[in-house]
CSV table of C-alpha atoms in Angstrom, one decimal:
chain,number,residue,atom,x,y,z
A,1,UNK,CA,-28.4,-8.1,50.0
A,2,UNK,CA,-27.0,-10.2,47.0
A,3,UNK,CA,-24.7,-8.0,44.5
A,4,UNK,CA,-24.1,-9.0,41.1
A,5,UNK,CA,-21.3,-7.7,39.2
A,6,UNK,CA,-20.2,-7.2,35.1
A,7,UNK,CA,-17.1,-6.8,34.4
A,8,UNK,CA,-16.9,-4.2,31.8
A,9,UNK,CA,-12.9,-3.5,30.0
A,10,UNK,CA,-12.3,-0.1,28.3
A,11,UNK,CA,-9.0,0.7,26.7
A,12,UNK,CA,-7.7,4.1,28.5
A,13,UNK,CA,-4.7,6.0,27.3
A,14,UNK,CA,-1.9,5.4,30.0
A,15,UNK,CA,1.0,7.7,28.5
A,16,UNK,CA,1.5,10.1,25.6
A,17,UNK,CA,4.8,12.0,24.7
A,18,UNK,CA,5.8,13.2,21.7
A,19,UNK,CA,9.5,14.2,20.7
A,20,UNK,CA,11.3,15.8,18.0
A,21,UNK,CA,14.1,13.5,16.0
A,22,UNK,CA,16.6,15.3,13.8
A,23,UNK,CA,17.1,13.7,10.6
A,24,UNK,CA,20.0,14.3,8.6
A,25,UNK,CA,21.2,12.9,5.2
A,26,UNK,CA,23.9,13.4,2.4
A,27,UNK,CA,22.7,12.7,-1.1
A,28,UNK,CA,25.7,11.9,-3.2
A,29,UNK,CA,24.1,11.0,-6.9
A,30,UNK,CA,25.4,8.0,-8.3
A,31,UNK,CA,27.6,8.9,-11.7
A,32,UNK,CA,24.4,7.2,-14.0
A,33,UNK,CA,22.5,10.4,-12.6
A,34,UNK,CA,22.7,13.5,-14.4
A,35,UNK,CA,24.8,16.7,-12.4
A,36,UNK,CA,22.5,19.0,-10.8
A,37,UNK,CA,21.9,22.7,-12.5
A,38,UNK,CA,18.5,23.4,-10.0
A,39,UNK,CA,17.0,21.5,-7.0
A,40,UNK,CA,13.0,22.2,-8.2
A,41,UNK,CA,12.1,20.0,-5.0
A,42,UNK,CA,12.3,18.2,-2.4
A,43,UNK,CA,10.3,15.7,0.1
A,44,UNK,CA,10.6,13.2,2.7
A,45,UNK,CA,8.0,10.9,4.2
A,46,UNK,CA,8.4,8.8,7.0
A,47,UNK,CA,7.7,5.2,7.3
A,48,UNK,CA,7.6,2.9,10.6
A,49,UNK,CA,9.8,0.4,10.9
A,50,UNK,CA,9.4,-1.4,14.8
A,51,UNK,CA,8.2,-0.4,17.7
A,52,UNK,CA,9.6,-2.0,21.0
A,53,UNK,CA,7.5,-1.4,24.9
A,54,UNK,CA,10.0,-2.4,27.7
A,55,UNK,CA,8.8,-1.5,31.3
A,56,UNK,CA,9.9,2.2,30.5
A,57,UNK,CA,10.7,3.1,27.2
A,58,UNK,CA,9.8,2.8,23.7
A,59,UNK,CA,12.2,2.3,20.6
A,60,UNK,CA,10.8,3.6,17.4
A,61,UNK,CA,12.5,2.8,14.2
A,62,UNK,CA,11.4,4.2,11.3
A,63,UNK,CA,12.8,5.1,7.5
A,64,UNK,CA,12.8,8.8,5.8
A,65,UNK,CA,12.4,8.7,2.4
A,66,UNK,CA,13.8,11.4,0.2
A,67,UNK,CA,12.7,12.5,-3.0
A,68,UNK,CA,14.5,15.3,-4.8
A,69,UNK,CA,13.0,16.9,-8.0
A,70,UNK,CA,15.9,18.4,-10.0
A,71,UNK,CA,17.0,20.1,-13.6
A,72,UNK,CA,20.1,19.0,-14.9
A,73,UNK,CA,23.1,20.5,-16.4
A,74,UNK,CA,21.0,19.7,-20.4
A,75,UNK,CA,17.9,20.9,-18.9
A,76,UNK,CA,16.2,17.6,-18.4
A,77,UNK,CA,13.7,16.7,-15.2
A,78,UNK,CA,15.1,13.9,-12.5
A,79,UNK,CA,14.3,12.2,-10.0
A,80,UNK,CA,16.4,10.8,-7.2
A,81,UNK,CA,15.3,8.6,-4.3
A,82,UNK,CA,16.7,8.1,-0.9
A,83,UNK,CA,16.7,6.4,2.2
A,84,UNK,CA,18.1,7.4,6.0
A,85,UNK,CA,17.3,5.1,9.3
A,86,UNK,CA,16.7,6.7,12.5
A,87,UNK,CA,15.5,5.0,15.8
A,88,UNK,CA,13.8,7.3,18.5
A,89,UNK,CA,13.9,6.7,22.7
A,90,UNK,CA,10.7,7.9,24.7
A,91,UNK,CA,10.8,7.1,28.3
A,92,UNK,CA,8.9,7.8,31.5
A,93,UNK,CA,6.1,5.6,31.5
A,94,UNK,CA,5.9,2.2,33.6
A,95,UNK,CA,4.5,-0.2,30.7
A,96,UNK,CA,3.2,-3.9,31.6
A,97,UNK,CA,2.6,-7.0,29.1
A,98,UNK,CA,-0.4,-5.9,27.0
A,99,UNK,CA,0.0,-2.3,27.1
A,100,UNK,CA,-0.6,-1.1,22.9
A,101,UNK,CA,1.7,1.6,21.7
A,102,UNK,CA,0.3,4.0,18.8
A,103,UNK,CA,3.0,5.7,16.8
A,104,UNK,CA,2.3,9.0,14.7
A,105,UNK,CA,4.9,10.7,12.7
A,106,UNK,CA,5.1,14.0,11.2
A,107,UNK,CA,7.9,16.4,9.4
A,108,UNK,CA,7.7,19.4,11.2
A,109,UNK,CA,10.8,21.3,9.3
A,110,UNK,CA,12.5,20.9,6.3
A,111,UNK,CA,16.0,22.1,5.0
A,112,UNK,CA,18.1,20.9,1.6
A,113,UNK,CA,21.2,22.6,-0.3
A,114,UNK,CA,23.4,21.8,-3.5
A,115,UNK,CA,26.8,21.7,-2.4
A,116,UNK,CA,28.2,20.2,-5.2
A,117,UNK,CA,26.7,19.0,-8.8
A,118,UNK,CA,26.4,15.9,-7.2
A,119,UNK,CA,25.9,15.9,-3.2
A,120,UNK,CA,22.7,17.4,-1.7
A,121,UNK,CA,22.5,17.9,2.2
A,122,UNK,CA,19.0,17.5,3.7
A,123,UNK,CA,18.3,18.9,7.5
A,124,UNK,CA,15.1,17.9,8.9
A,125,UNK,CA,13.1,17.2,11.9
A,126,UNK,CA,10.5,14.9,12.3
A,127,UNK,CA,7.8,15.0,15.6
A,128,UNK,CA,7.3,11.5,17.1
A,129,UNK,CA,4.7,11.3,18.7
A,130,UNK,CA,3.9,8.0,21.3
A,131,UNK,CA,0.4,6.6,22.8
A,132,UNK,CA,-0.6,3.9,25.0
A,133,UNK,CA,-3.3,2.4,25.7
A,134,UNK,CA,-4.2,-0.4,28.6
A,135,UNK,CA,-7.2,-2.3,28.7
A,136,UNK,CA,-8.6,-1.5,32.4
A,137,UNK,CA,-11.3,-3.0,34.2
A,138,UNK,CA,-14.4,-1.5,35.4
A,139,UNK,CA,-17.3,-3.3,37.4
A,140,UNK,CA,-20.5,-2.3,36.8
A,141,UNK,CA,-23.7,-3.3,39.8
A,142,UNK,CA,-26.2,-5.9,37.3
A,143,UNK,CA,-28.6,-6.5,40.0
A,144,UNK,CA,-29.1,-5.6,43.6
A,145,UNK,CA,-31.4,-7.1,45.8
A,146,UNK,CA,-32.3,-5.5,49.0
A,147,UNK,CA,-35.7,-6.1,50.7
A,148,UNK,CA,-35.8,-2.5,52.1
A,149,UNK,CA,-36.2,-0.9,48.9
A,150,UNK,CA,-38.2,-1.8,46.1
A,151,UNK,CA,-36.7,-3.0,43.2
A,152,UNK,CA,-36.7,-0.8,39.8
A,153,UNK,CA,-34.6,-2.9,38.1
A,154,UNK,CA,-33.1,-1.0,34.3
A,155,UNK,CA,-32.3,-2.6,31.0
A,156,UNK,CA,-29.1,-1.1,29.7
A,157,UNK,CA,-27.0,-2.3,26.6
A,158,UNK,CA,-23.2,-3.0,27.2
A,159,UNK,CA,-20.1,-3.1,24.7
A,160,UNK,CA,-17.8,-6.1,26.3
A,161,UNK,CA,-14.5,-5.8,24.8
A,162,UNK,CA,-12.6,-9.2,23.8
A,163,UNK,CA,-9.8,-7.9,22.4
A,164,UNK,CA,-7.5,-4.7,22.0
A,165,UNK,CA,-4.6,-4.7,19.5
A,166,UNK,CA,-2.4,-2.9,17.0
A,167,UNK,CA,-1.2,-4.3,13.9
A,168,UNK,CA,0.3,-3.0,10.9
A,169,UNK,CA,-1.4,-3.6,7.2
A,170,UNK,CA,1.6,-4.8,4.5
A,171,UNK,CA,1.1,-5.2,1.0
A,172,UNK,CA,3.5,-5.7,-1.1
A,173,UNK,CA,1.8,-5.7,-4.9
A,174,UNK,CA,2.5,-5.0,-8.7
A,175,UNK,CA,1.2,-2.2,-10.2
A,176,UNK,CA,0.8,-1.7,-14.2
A,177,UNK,CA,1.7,1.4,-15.4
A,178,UNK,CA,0.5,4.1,-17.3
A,179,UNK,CA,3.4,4.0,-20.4
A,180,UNK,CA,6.5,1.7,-20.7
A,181,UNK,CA,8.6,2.3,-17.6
A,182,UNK,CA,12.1,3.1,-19.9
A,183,UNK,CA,9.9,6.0,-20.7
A,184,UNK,CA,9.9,6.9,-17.3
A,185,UNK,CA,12.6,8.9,-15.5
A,186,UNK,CA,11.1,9.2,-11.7
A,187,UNK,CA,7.8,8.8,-9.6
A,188,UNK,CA,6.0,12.0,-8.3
A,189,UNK,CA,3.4,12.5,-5.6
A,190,UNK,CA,2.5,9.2,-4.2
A,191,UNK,CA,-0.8,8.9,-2.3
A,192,UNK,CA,-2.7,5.8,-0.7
A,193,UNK,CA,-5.9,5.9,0.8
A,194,UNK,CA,-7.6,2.5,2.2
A,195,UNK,CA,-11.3,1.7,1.7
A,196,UNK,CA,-12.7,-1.0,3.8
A,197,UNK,CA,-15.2,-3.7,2.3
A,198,UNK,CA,-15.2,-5.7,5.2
A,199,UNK,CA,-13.8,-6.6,8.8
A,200,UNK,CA,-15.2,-9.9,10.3
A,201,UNK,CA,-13.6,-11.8,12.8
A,202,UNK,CA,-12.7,-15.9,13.0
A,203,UNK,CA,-11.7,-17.7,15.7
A,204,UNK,CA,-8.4,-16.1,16.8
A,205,UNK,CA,-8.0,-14.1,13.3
A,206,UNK,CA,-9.4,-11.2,11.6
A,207,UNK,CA,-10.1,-10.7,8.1
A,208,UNK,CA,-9.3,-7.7,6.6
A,209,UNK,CA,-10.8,-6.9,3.0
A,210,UNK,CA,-10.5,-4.0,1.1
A,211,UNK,CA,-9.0,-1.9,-1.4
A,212,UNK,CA,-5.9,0.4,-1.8
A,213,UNK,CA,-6.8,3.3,-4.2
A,214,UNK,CA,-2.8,4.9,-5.2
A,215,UNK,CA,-2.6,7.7,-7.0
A,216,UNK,CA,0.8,8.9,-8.5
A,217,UNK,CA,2.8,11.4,-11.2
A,218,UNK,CA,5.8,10.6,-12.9
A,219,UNK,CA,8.7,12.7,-14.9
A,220,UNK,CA,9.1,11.3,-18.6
A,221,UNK,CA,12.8,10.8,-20.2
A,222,UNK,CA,11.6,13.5,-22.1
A,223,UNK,CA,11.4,15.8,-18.6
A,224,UNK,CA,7.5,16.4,-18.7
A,225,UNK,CA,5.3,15.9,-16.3
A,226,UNK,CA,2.7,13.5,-16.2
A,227,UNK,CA,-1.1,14.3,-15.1
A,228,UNK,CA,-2.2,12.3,-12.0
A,229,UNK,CA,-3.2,8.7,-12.6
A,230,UNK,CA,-5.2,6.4,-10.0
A,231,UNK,CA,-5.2,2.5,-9.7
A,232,UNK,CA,-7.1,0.7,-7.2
A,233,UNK,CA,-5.7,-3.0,-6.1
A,234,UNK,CA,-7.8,-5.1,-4.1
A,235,UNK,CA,-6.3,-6.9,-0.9
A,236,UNK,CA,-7.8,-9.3,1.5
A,237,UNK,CA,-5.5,-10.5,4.2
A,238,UNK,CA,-5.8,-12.6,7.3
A,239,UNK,CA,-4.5,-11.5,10.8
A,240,UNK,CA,-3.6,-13.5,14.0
A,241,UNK,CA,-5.3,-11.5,17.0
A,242,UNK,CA,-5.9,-13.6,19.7
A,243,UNK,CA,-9.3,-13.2,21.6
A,244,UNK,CA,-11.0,-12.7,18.9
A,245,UNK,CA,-14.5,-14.9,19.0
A,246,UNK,CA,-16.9,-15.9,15.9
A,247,UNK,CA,-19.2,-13.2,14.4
A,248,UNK,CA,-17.7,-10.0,17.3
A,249,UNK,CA,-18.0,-6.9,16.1
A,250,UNK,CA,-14.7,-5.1,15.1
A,251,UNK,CA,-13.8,-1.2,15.0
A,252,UNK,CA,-10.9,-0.1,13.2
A,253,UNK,CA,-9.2,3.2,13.8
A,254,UNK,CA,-6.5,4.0,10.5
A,255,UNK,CA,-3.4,6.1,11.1
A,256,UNK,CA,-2.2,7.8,7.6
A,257,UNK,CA,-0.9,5.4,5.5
A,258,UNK,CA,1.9,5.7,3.1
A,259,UNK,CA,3.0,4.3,-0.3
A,260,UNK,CA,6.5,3.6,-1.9
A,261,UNK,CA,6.3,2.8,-5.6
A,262,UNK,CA,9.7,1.5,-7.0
A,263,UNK,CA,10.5,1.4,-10.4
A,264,UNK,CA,13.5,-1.4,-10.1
A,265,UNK,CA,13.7,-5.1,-10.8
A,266,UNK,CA,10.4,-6.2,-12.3
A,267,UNK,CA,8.8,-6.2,-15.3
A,268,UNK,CA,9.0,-3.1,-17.8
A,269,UNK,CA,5.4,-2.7,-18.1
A,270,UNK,CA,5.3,-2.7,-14.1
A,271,UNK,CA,6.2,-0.9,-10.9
A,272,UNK,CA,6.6,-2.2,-7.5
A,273,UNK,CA,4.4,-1.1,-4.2
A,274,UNK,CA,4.9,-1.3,-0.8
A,275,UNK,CA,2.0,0.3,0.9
A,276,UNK,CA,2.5,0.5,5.3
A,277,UNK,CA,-1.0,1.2,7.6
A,278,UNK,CA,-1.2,1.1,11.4
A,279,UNK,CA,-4.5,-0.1,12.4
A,280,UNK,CA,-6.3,-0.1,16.3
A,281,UNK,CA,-8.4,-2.6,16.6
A,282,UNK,CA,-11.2,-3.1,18.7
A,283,UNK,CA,-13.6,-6.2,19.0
A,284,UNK,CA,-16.5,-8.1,20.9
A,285,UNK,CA,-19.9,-8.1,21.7
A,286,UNK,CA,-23.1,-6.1,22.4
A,287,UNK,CA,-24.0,-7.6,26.1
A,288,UNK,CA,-27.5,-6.6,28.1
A,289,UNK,CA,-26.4,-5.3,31.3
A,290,UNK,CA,-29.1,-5.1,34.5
A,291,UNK,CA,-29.0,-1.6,35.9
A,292,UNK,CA,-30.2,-0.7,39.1
């Protein structure tokens, strides 16, 4: 009897832990900032910084950004922005060269305070949550023969993966806004989402076209509130993943992505944004597979 054997490779998720990190910060308002008469508000979102997979532990580091929504002492609408570091150990696995680790972050409680007209403590907690995957290896029988039994030999259709990564989608753009920016006094309510045109893979690279569709409020010097405005900005990038063959097919699983629009140091009519998406991705090729 003569045995003939696919490989087939399937990522499988090898570990998962998720732990809570404590994130504290002190505000202290620079003295160009207006005193503080009410806090109307207040948010943080986290951003991924690194990642690091030893043999058994992961590092996360990640940014919290603050944003605090206050009146001031002549009744005027502000807006102050933050930034605290953290870095987050998870251990208990046993990790080997290849292994992917998928990171997902969430605020799970949320604490802030005046304790002065200028200093503002924040208290919160944040769930980190860590996944990996590794590729294993299944074999599948393609054709027996065996003279005892007649042969019923079964077309089947096979999904050979080629490669299996995580990479993180950066841009980095311009983004024209709505009035002159001396008119405005902060950002509110930044949202991202990512449309995909297209995914096809080169030799050794992927590219990676779509569009990033931001939508965002902002307080006016005059402390009113804006209604929400939308601007789309078209990306196309190009991404080393090695493995990857001419004309495979490629999945793409999205984690939340986030957005940080700055108003400093570019031109008045503009705004700066950094925009942060971890992507899984999957490709290779549809393969006929003989089934007995």
């Amino acid at each position: 009897m003569e045995n003939k054997v696919n490989s087939l490779i399937i990522p499988a998720e090898i570990f998962t832990q998720t732990k809570e990190q404590p994130l504290e910060a002190d505000l202290i308002l620079p003295d160009y900032y207006p005193e503080i008469s009410k806090i109307l508000d207040c948010g943080v979102a986290l951003t991924q910084e690194a990642v690091t997979l030893t043999a058994d532990k992961i590092s996360v580091s990640g940014a919290a950004n603050v944003k605090l929504l206050y009146l001031s002492a002549d009744n005027e609408l502000k807006v102050f922005d933050a930034v605290t570091k953290y870095t987050k150990l998870l251990s208990g696995g046993s990790f080997e060269t290849g292994d992917v680790c998928l990171i997902r972050q969430s605020v799970i409680s949320l604490n802030f305070r005046a304790v002065s007209p200028r200093k503002v403590e924040v208290r919160a907690a944040a769930a980190v949550k860590a996944t990996v995957y590794r590729l294993n290896e299944t074999k599948a029988l393609s054709d027996i023969a065996d003279t005892r039994l007649e042969r019923h030999i079964k077309e089947g259709s096979g999904f050979v993966i080629h490669t299996f990564a995580c990479t993180k989608l950066e841009l980095n753009e311009k983004l024209s806004l709505p009035t002159d920016k001396e008119k405005i006094a902060g950002i509110l309510r930044e949202s991202v989402r990512i449309n995909w045109n297209e995914i096809r893979a080169i030799q050794n690279k992927l590219m990676l076209n779509g569009t990033a569709e931001i939508g965002f409020s902002f307080v006016s010097t005059q402390g009113e509130v804006s209604a929400a405005h939308t601007v789309t900005l078209p990306f196309t990038q190009i991404r080393d993943v090695y493995g990857v063959e001419e004309n495979d097919v490629c999945f793409v699983t999205q984690q939340d992505a986030s957005v940080r629009i700055d108003l400093k140091n570019v031109d008045p009519g503009d705004a700066a944004v950094s925009i942060e998406a971890e992507l899984m991705i999957v490709t290779g090729a549809q393969e006929t597979i003989r089934l007995v």
